[in-house]
Short mmCIF file of C-alpha atoms in Angstrom, two decimals:
data_model
loop_
_atom_site.label_atom_id
_atom_site.label_comp_id
_atom_site.label_asym_id
_atom_site.label_seq_id
_atom_site.Cartn_x
_atom_site.Cartn_y
_atom_site.Cartn_z
CA MET A 1 -39.99 -31.57 12.33
CA LYS A 2 -36.91 -31.44 14.87
CA ASN A 3 -34.80 -32.63 11.87
CA ARG A 4 -36.25 -30.03 9.91
CA MET A 5 -35.30 -27.50 12.38
CA SER A 6 -31.97 -28.95 12.83
CA ARG A 7 -32.05 -28.07 8.84
CA CYS A 8 -32.93 -24.97 8.52
CA ALA A 9 -31.07 -23.92 11.60
CA ALA A 10 -27.71 -24.95 10.03
CA LEU A 11 -28.59 -23.34 7.06
CA ILE A 12 -29.39 -19.80 8.32
CA GLY A 13 -26.07 -20.11 10.54
CA THR A 14 -24.20 -21.34 6.55
CA LEU A 15 -25.71 -17.82 5.00
CA LEU A 16 -24.69 -15.87 8.40
CA SER A 17 -21.43 -16.88 8.48
CA LEU A 18 -21.02 -16.35 4.29
CA SER A 19 -22.26 -13.08 4.91
CA SER A 20 -19.59 -12.17 7.37
CA PHE A 21 -17.19 -13.02 5.07
CA ALA A 22 -18.41 -11.22 2.47
CA GLN A 23 -18.57 -8.12 4.60
CA VAL A 24 -15.32 -7.93 5.86
CA CYS A 25 -13.35 -4.85 4.82
CA ASN A 26 -9.98 -3.98 3.71
CA GLU A 27 -8.22 -1.07 3.53
CA VAL A 28 -6.37 -0.30 0.24
CA ALA A 29 -4.39 2.42 -1.02
CA LEU A 30 -5.06 3.26 -4.79
CA TYR A 31 -2.46 6.16 -4.41
CA LYS A 32 0.44 6.40 -2.53
CA GLY A 33 4.18 6.89 -2.73
CA GLY A 34 4.51 8.12 -6.49
CA GLU A 35 3.08 5.20 -8.26
CA THR A 36 1.72 6.18 -11.94
CA GLY A 37 -1.95 5.74 -12.85
CA ARG A 38 -3.62 7.16 -15.91
CA MET A 39 -6.14 9.59 -16.69
CA GLU A 40 -9.39 9.20 -18.87
CA SER A 41 -11.88 11.95 -20.15
CA SER A 42 -9.72 14.77 -18.90
CA THR A 43 -10.67 18.65 -19.53
CA PHE A 44 -7.82 19.51 -17.23
CA PRO A 45 -5.32 22.01 -19.07
CA GLU A 46 -2.53 19.96 -18.72
CA ASN A 47 -1.79 16.20 -18.46
CA PRO A 48 -1.14 15.35 -14.34
CA GLU A 49 2.70 14.93 -13.43
CA TRP A 50 2.44 11.58 -11.00
CA SER A 51 5.07 12.33 -8.98
CA THR A 52 5.45 15.74 -7.95
CA ASN A 53 7.85 16.67 -5.19
CA TRP A 54 6.80 20.52 -3.80
CA GLY A 55 8.05 19.63 -0.08
CA LYS A 56 5.97 18.57 2.26
CA MET A 57 2.45 20.51 2.45
CA GLY A 58 0.49 19.80 5.86
CA SER A 59 -0.48 15.51 5.37
CA LEU A 60 0.66 15.38 1.56
CA GLU A 61 4.33 14.04 1.45
CA PRO A 62 6.07 14.06 -1.84
CA PRO A 63 6.09 12.65 -4.29
CA TYR A 64 1.81 13.13 -5.29
CA ILE A 65 -0.04 14.31 -8.19
CA ARG A 66 -0.09 17.69 -9.56
CA TRP A 67 -2.43 19.28 -11.95
CA SER A 68 -1.62 22.64 -12.75
CA GLY A 69 -2.83 25.10 -15.94
CA MET A 70 -5.06 27.97 -16.91
CA LYS A 71 -7.97 28.65 -19.40
CA ASN A 72 -9.38 31.26 -21.54
CA VAL A 73 -12.62 30.23 -20.16
CA SER A 74 -14.23 29.77 -17.28
CA GLY A 75 -15.82 26.02 -16.43
CA ASP A 76 -15.00 22.74 -14.80
CA TRP A 77 -11.76 20.83 -14.86
CA LYS A 78 -12.40 17.10 -14.85
CA GLY A 79 -11.15 13.98 -15.56
CA SER A 80 -11.40 9.65 -14.37
CA LEU A 81 -8.42 7.97 -12.41
CA VAL A 82 -7.57 4.73 -12.89
CA LEU A 83 -5.28 3.21 -10.41
CA ASN A 84 -3.10 0.35 -9.20
CA GLN A 85 -5.33 -1.74 -6.91
CA LEU A 86 -8.87 -0.85 -9.43
CA PRO A 87 -11.06 -2.55 -10.51
CA THR A 88 -11.92 -3.61 -6.69
CA TYR A 89 -15.48 -4.59 -4.84
CA VAL A 90 -16.31 -1.96 -2.16
CA LYS A 91 -19.21 -2.20 0.37
CA GLY A 92 -19.76 1.00 2.29
CA GLY A 93 -17.02 2.50 3.60
CA ASP A 94 -15.39 5.77 3.10
CA LEU A 95 -12.83 7.14 0.32
CA HIS A 96 -9.95 9.28 1.43
CA LEU A 97 -7.93 11.56 -0.34
CA ASP A 98 -5.87 14.53 0.80
CA VAL A 99 -5.89 17.49 -1.27
CA ARG A 100 -4.82 20.77 -2.02
CA THR A 101 -4.84 23.97 -4.57
CA THR A 102 -3.16 27.24 -5.00
CA GLN A 103 -6.30 28.89 -5.29
CA ASN A 104 -10.09 28.97 -3.34
CA ALA A 105 -11.50 25.86 -4.65
CA LYS A 106 -14.42 23.56 -5.11
CA VAL A 107 -12.99 19.93 -5.62
CA GLY A 108 -15.47 17.57 -6.82
CA VAL A 109 -14.97 13.70 -6.18
CA TRP A 110 -17.30 10.63 -8.09
CA LEU A 111 -16.69 6.85 -8.55
CA GLU A 112 -17.27 4.61 -11.71
CA GLY A 113 -18.00 1.09 -11.82
CA ASP A 114 -20.31 -1.13 -12.92
CA PHE A 115 -22.35 0.87 -11.56
CA GLY A 116 -22.49 3.27 -14.21
CA LYS A 117 -21.30 7.11 -12.62
CA SER A 118 -22.00 8.52 -9.22
CA PRO A 119 -23.24 11.67 -8.30
CA MET A 120 -20.39 14.12 -7.50
CA TYR A 121 -19.48 14.96 -3.81
CA TYR A 122 -18.42 18.47 -3.63
CA GLN A 123 -15.55 19.84 -1.12
CA ASP A 124 -14.62 23.67 -0.69
CA VAL A 125 -10.93 23.79 -0.05
CA ALA A 126 -9.20 26.96 1.29
CA ALA A 127 -6.37 28.47 -1.24
CA ASN A 128 -2.72 26.85 -0.19
CA SER A 129 -3.92 24.85 2.73
CA SER A 130 -3.95 20.74 2.79
CA LYS A 131 -7.29 19.60 3.59
CA THR A 132 -8.49 15.37 3.97
CA ILE A 133 -11.61 14.99 1.86
CA THR A 134 -13.74 11.91 3.07
CA VAL A 135 -16.42 10.85 0.97
CA PRO A 136 -19.26 8.10 2.52
CA VAL A 137 -19.02 5.30 -0.56
CA ALA A 138 -22.45 4.45 0.07
CA SER A 139 -23.85 7.72 -0.09
CA LEU A 140 -22.84 7.74 -3.79
CA VAL A 141 -23.13 4.41 -5.21
CA GLY A 142 -25.61 2.79 -1.98
CA GLU A 143 -25.47 0.14 0.33
CA ASN A 144 -24.79 -2.97 -2.05
CA ARG A 145 -21.42 -4.55 -2.99
CA VAL A 146 -20.11 -3.09 -6.23
CA LEU A 147 -17.48 -3.16 -8.63
CA LEU A 148 -15.38 0.19 -8.71
CA GLN A 149 -13.02 1.22 -11.74
CA LYS A 150 -12.07 4.30 -11.21
CA VAL A 151 -12.00 7.53 -9.29
CA GLY A 152 -13.03 10.95 -10.40
CA ILE A 153 -11.90 14.28 -9.55
CA GLY A 154 -12.49 17.51 -10.68
CA LEU A 155 -11.86 21.14 -9.78
CA ILE A 156 -15.58 22.93 -10.18
CA ASN A 157 -15.95 26.76 -12.10
CA VAL A 158 -12.51 27.41 -12.07
CA PRO A 159 -12.18 31.33 -13.19
CA ALA A 160 -11.19 31.71 -16.88
CA ASN A 161 -7.71 33.20 -17.18
CA GLN A 162 -6.47 32.12 -13.51
CA TYR A 163 -3.36 29.80 -13.46
CA THR A 164 -4.88 27.15 -10.65
CA THR A 165 -2.57 23.90 -9.73
CA LEU A 166 -4.60 20.95 -7.75
CA PHE A 167 -2.32 18.07 -5.52
CA ALA A 168 -3.59 15.21 -4.37
CA ASP A 169 -2.29 12.37 -2.39
CA ASN A 170 -2.68 9.52 -0.39
CA ILE A 171 -6.12 8.01 -1.73
CA ARG A 172 -7.53 5.27 -0.25
CA LEU A 173 -10.66 2.76 0.19
CA THR A 174 -11.78 2.04 3.80
CA CYS A 175 -14.10 -1.08 2.48
CA SER A 176 -12.45 -2.65 -0.14
CA VAL A 177 -14.17 -6.05 -0.46
CA GLY A 178 -11.88 -7.99 -3.04
CA ALA A 179 -11.50 -8.46 -6.57
CA ASN A 180 -13.00 -11.57 -7.34
CA PRO A 181 -16.82 -11.68 -6.33
CA GLU A 182 -16.87 -15.53 -5.65
CA ALA A 183 -14.06 -15.39 -2.70
CA SER A 184 -15.13 -17.18 0.48
CA ALA A 185 -18.30 -17.99 -1.50
CA SER A 186 -18.18 -22.03 -0.66
CA GLY A 187 -16.62 -22.09 3.14
CA SER A 188 -13.56 -20.41 4.70
CA ALA A 189 -10.86 -18.71 3.13
CA LEU A 190 -8.40 -20.55 5.07
CA GLN A 191 -9.83 -23.69 3.21
CA ALA A 192 -9.49 -21.67 -0.05
CA THR A 193 -5.61 -20.84 0.54
CA ALA A 194 -4.90 -24.90 1.49
CA ASP A 195 -3.57 -24.81 -2.32
CA TYR A 196 -1.32 -22.25 -2.40
CA ILE A 197 1.29 -22.48 -4.94
CA TYR A 198 4.68 -21.20 -3.76
CA SER A 199 6.91 -19.55 -6.19
CA ASP A 200 10.12 -21.00 -7.46
CA VAL A 201 11.50 -17.09 -8.06
CA VAL A 202 15.17 -16.93 -6.52
CA PRO A 203 14.70 -13.74 -4.55
CA SER A 204 17.44 -11.44 -5.68
CA ASN A 205 16.40 -11.64 -9.31
CA ALA A 206 14.36 -8.27 -9.57
CA ALA A 207 12.08 -9.53 -12.21
CA ARG A 208 8.59 -10.64 -11.09
CA LYS A 209 5.57 -11.02 -12.85
CA SER A 210 2.43 -10.13 -11.50
CA ARG A 211 0.51 -13.12 -9.52
CA PHE A 212 -2.66 -12.20 -7.97
CA MET A 213 -3.06 -8.68 -10.05
CA ARG A 214 -3.78 -8.07 -13.67
CA SER A 215 -0.41 -5.98 -14.17
CA ALA A 216 2.79 -5.21 -11.96
CA ALA A 217 2.81 -1.82 -10.52
CA PRO A 218 5.38 0.42 -12.09
CA ALA A 219 8.45 1.67 -10.34
CA THR A 220 8.77 4.75 -7.67
CA SER A 221 10.23 7.43 -9.06
CA ALA A 222 13.87 7.68 -8.66
CA ALA A 223 15.36 10.63 -6.16
CA TYR A 224 18.37 11.02 -8.24
CA ASP A 225 18.82 12.21 -11.70
CA ILE A 226 21.06 10.69 -14.03
CA ALA A 227 24.08 12.90 -13.57
CA ALA A 228 23.92 12.22 -9.75
CA ARG A 229 23.65 8.61 -10.07
CA ASP A 230 26.43 8.33 -11.94
CA SER A 231 28.78 10.92 -9.71
CA LEU A 232 27.20 8.88 -6.77
CA GLY A 233 27.73 5.52 -7.63
CA ALA A 234 31.08 6.22 -8.88
CA THR A 235 32.51 7.22 -5.54
CA THR A 236 30.30 4.83 -2.86
CA GLY A 237 29.91 1.76 -4.43
CA PHE A 238 26.30 1.48 -2.84
CA SER A 239 23.34 0.62 -5.02
CA PHE A 240 21.01 2.82 -3.04
CA LEU A 241 21.91 6.07 -1.12
CA LEU A 242 19.44 7.45 2.18
CA THR A 243 20.05 10.38 3.98
CA GLU A 244 20.84 9.82 7.52
CA SER A 245 17.86 11.09 8.28
CA GLU A 246 15.75 8.72 6.24
CA HIS A 247 18.43 5.94 7.53
CA LEU A 248 16.92 6.88 11.26
CA GLN A 249 13.48 6.55 9.75
CA VAL A 250 14.00 3.15 8.75
CA ASN A 251 15.57 1.70 12.33
CA ARG A 252 12.53 3.47 14.02
CA TYR A 253 10.32 1.33 12.44
CA VAL A 254 12.28 -1.81 12.49
CA THR A 255 12.89 -1.41 16.54
CA SER A 256 9.30 -0.01 17.36
CA GLU A 257 7.33 -1.82 20.41
CA ASN A 258 4.28 0.54 20.20
CA LEU A 259 2.52 1.15 16.58
CA THR A 260 -0.91 0.83 15.57
CA ALA A 261 -2.26 -2.02 13.41
CA GLN A 262 -1.86 0.66 10.47
CA GLN A 263 1.37 2.32 10.93
CA SER A 264 2.60 -1.49 11.23
CA ARG A 265 1.31 -2.25 8.15
CA ASP A 266 2.36 1.14 6.33
CA GLY A 267 5.64 0.74 7.71
CA TRP A 268 6.93 -2.26 5.72
CA PHE A 269 6.13 0.00 2.10
CA LYS A 270 7.80 3.45 3.98
CA VAL A 271 10.72 2.00 4.43
CA MET A 272 11.26 0.04 1.14
CA TYR A 273 9.95 3.29 -0.44
CA LEU A 274 12.67 5.18 1.41
CA ILE A 275 15.19 2.71 -0.31
CA GLU A 276 13.70 2.02 -3.37
CA ARG A 277 13.37 5.89 -4.08
CA ASN A 278 17.03 6.52 -3.46
CA ARG A 279 18.91 4.02 -6.15
CA LEU A 280 21.43 4.52 -8.00
CA LYS A 281 21.01 1.79 -10.35
CA ASP A 282 17.99 0.18 -11.71
CA SER A 283 16.61 -3.35 -11.52
CA VAL A 284 18.92 -3.87 -7.90
CA ILE A 285 15.96 -5.66 -6.58
CA ALA A 286 12.23 -6.73 -6.51
CA ASN A 287 10.13 -3.98 -6.97
CA PRO A 288 8.55 -3.67 -3.29
CA LYS A 289 5.55 -1.52 -3.96
CA ALA A 290 4.47 -4.31 -6.75
CA LEU A 291 5.17 -6.90 -4.18
CA PHE A 292 3.18 -4.97 -1.46
CA TYR A 293 0.11 -4.58 -3.61
CA GLU A 294 0.73 -8.41 -5.09
CA ALA A 295 0.55 -9.49 -1.36
CA ASN A 296 -2.67 -7.14 -0.14
CA ALA A 297 -4.81 -8.17 -3.35
CA PHE A 298 -3.81 -12.16 -2.15
CA ALA A 299 -4.93 -10.99 1.70
CA ALA A 300 -8.08 -9.35 0.38
CA SER A 301 -8.88 -12.37 -1.83
CA SER A 302 -8.43 -14.25 1.05
CA GLU A 303 -10.89 -12.36 3.42
CA ASN A 304 -7.61 -11.19 5.58
CA GLU A 305 -7.47 -14.82 6.66
CA ALA A 306 -4.52 -15.41 4.73
CA MET A 307 -1.24 -13.36 3.67
CA PRO A 308 2.52 -13.99 2.21
CA ILE A 309 4.97 -12.04 4.69
CA LEU A 310 6.60 -9.51 3.55
CA VAL A 311 10.48 -9.17 3.85
CA GLY A 312 13.25 -7.20 2.63
CA ASP A 313 17.06 -7.78 3.12
CA VAL A 314 18.99 -4.42 1.55
CA ASP A 315 22.17 -3.49 1.89
CA TYR A 316 22.70 0.82 1.25
CA GLY A 317 24.80 3.27 2.34
CA TYR A 318 23.11 6.66 4.07
CA LYS A 319 25.21 10.54 4.22
CA VAL A 320 26.43 11.73 7.09
CA CYS A 321 27.18 15.27 6.88
CA GLY A 322 29.97 16.94 8.61
CA ASP A 323 28.76 20.38 8.62
CA THR A 324 25.08 22.06 8.53
CA ALA A 325 24.92 22.65 4.72
CA CYS A 326 26.35 18.98 4.02
CA GLY A 327 28.84 20.35 1.97
CA MET A 328 30.99 17.48 3.21
CA ALA A 329 29.62 14.05 3.60
CA ARG A 330 31.03 10.72 4.56
CA VAL A 331 28.75 7.75 3.48
CA MET A 332 28.23 5.22 6.17
CA GLY A 333 27.01 1.16 5.48
CA ALA A 334 23.82 -0.07 6.62
CA ARG A 335 20.88 -2.62 6.03
CA ALA A 336 17.97 -2.99 6.37
CA LEU A 337 16.14 -6.76 7.15
CA VAL A 338 12.69 -5.90 7.88
CA ALA A 339 9.14 -7.78 8.09
CA GLY A 340 5.86 -6.84 7.09
CA LEU A 341 1.85 -7.79 6.34
CA PRO A 342 0.02 -6.48 3.89
CA SER A 343 -3.20 -5.71 5.94
CA ALA A 344 -3.78 -3.97 9.30
CA SER A 345 -6.38 -6.33 9.78
CA VAL A 346 -6.93 -10.17 10.81
CA ASN A 347 -10.73 -11.82 10.06
CA GLY A 348 -11.16 -14.17 13.06
CA SER A 349 -8.57 -15.75 15.89
CA VAL A 350 -6.57 -17.74 12.91
CA LEU A 351 -4.24 -16.08 10.29
CA LYS A 352 -2.47 -17.95 8.07
CA LEU A 353 0.84 -17.40 7.03
CA HIS A 354 2.97 -18.03 3.99
CA TYR A 355 6.80 -17.52 3.68
CA ASP A 356 6.94 -17.55 -0.47
CA PRO A 357 10.12 -16.07 -1.42
CA TYR A 358 8.45 -14.10 -4.63
CA PHE A 359 7.45 -11.92 -1.57
CA VAL A 360 11.55 -11.92 -0.70
CA THR A 361 13.34 -8.56 -2.09
CA THR A 362 16.64 -8.14 -1.70
CA ASN A 363 19.95 -7.35 -2.96
CA ARG A 364 21.63 -10.65 -1.09
CA ALA A 365 22.26 -13.97 -2.34
CA SER A 366 20.27 -15.95 0.33
CA VAL A 367 16.85 -16.02 1.54
CA PRO A 368 16.62 -15.10 5.74
CA ALA A 369 15.63 -17.95 7.49
CA LEU A 370 12.34 -16.70 9.36
CA GLU A 371 10.79 -17.61 12.88
CA ILE A 372 7.70 -16.44 14.56
CA TYR A 373 6.88 -16.72 18.25
CA SER A 374 3.69 -18.52 19.21
CA GLY A 375 2.69 -21.09 21.72
CA GLY A 376 5.54 -19.63 24.14
CA LYS A 377 8.50 -20.45 21.67
CA TRP A 378 10.20 -19.45 18.67
CA ASN A 379 9.40 -21.57 15.57
CA PRO A 380 10.64 -21.82 12.10
CA VAL A 381 9.10 -21.32 9.40
CA PRO A 382 11.26 -22.83 6.57
CA GLU A 383 10.73 -21.52 2.68
CA LYS A 384 7.87 -22.45 0.57
CA SER A 385 5.74 -23.27 4.00
CA GLU A 386 3.27 -21.98 5.87
CA PHE A 387 2.39 -21.21 9.81
CA ILE A 388 -0.55 -21.07 11.83
CA VAL A 389 -1.62 -17.87 14.02
CA ASN A 390 -3.96 -18.10 16.58
CA PHE A 391 -4.68 -14.94 18.46
CA GLU A 392 -6.20 -15.37 22.04
CA SER A 393 -8.55 -12.38 22.00
CA ALA A 394 -9.82 -9.31 19.69
CA GLY A 395 -8.35 -6.28 19.21
CA LEU A 396 -4.61 -4.95 18.54
CA GLN A 397 -2.36 -7.87 18.88
CA LYS A 398 1.20 -8.33 18.38
CA LEU A 399 2.99 -10.58 16.23
CA LYS A 400 6.41 -11.18 16.98
CA VAL A 401 8.97 -12.01 13.90
CA ARG A 402 12.97 -12.76 13.76
CA LEU A 403 14.90 -12.60 10.64
CA SER A 404 18.73 -13.83 10.44
CA GLU A 405 20.66 -14.12 7.64
CA GLY A 406 24.79 -13.60 6.73
CA GLY A 407 25.35 -13.16 10.47
CA LEU A 408 22.41 -10.41 11.66
CA THR A 409 19.55 -11.27 13.49
CA VAL A 410 16.31 -8.72 13.95
CA ASN A 411 13.61 -9.00 15.99
CA GLN A 412 11.18 -7.51 15.06
CA THR A 413 7.25 -7.07 16.53
CA LEU A 414 4.00 -6.46 13.78
CA PHE A 415 0.74 -5.26 14.90
CA VAL A 416 -2.80 -6.29 13.77
CA GLU A 417 -6.14 -5.60 14.60
CA VAL A 418 -8.03 -8.49 14.83
CA LYS A 419 -12.08 -8.43 13.91
#
């Protein structure tokens, strides 16, 4: 009898453990920074523009999605978005998106997946006012884990002969639970990553095949047109040319000692986005957006117990204006040597980090040396190796890293939320 009770207790413990793994949430950006998706079953008057820049509009920062048009009859304009990171499994949480319209409008949002098509969630939006729509996922598809394949968006009862524009940005899920329904079904996610296969890719090679996603994310839209690229490229010699303000943004992230876990996670993406979008030549470095999404997909599949560390090591130039109109400017040289993590949260007190050259994007020949501060000392982490970090408590925690290459050493503090 005692043995049967012990076995029963062990079984219950195992089931509770597996249940806790299955419910770990991971925030996933579906659209951010101008990436291109596709729209299906659209009744909008025009196709969406995926990387529009009408300037900063409240919470919407360019680039963002734009739909515009007019019809001679009133009705609904609707379409289903297939975005990067979809399909993904979700369980509760929220769908967030920032929207703006040029007319008073009712915006409708719905979800599509293995559950079919959900009811529509409605939100009134005042003209020329940015609004964050928060949609509780469970209110549309229930509490169970489901496979989300598309996000629907529409304008409801648009009047006839009224030219209307809809903008959308920062589309994200707060509780993605990974693309693989069998993740962690047989034990700890750390065990599942024991056989992580490192890549033989040369980091300075811009070409990357997708590793953990069905297809790689497209490149960020370039800020300079072809004529500007040719003109600037002939005079600067740099492959990337930022403004002075953008250069300062890069430095602020790398040196910051006071970030939230989400700001820390987003920082690497934003830094590399600023550099990549200001390119004067294509295919100079591996697409950082694609690497970020690939790393996020792996972290989600391991229930955020294991992650690749993201590294950027890029030389660039930035413009220093000599007058208020910036009619005269000189170009200064700079370099971003920066690390990042693909997730803001860690599941449990142990995190396994992989230093894979696949997740290094650079225009230099050498791979930066990586060190992680743990146990009261700096620990070298060779290329194609892993390092276990132990956190002493839950909540916001610091992870200190050091990158060195070509005579430059950068100490950086990353932040994660330990759950």
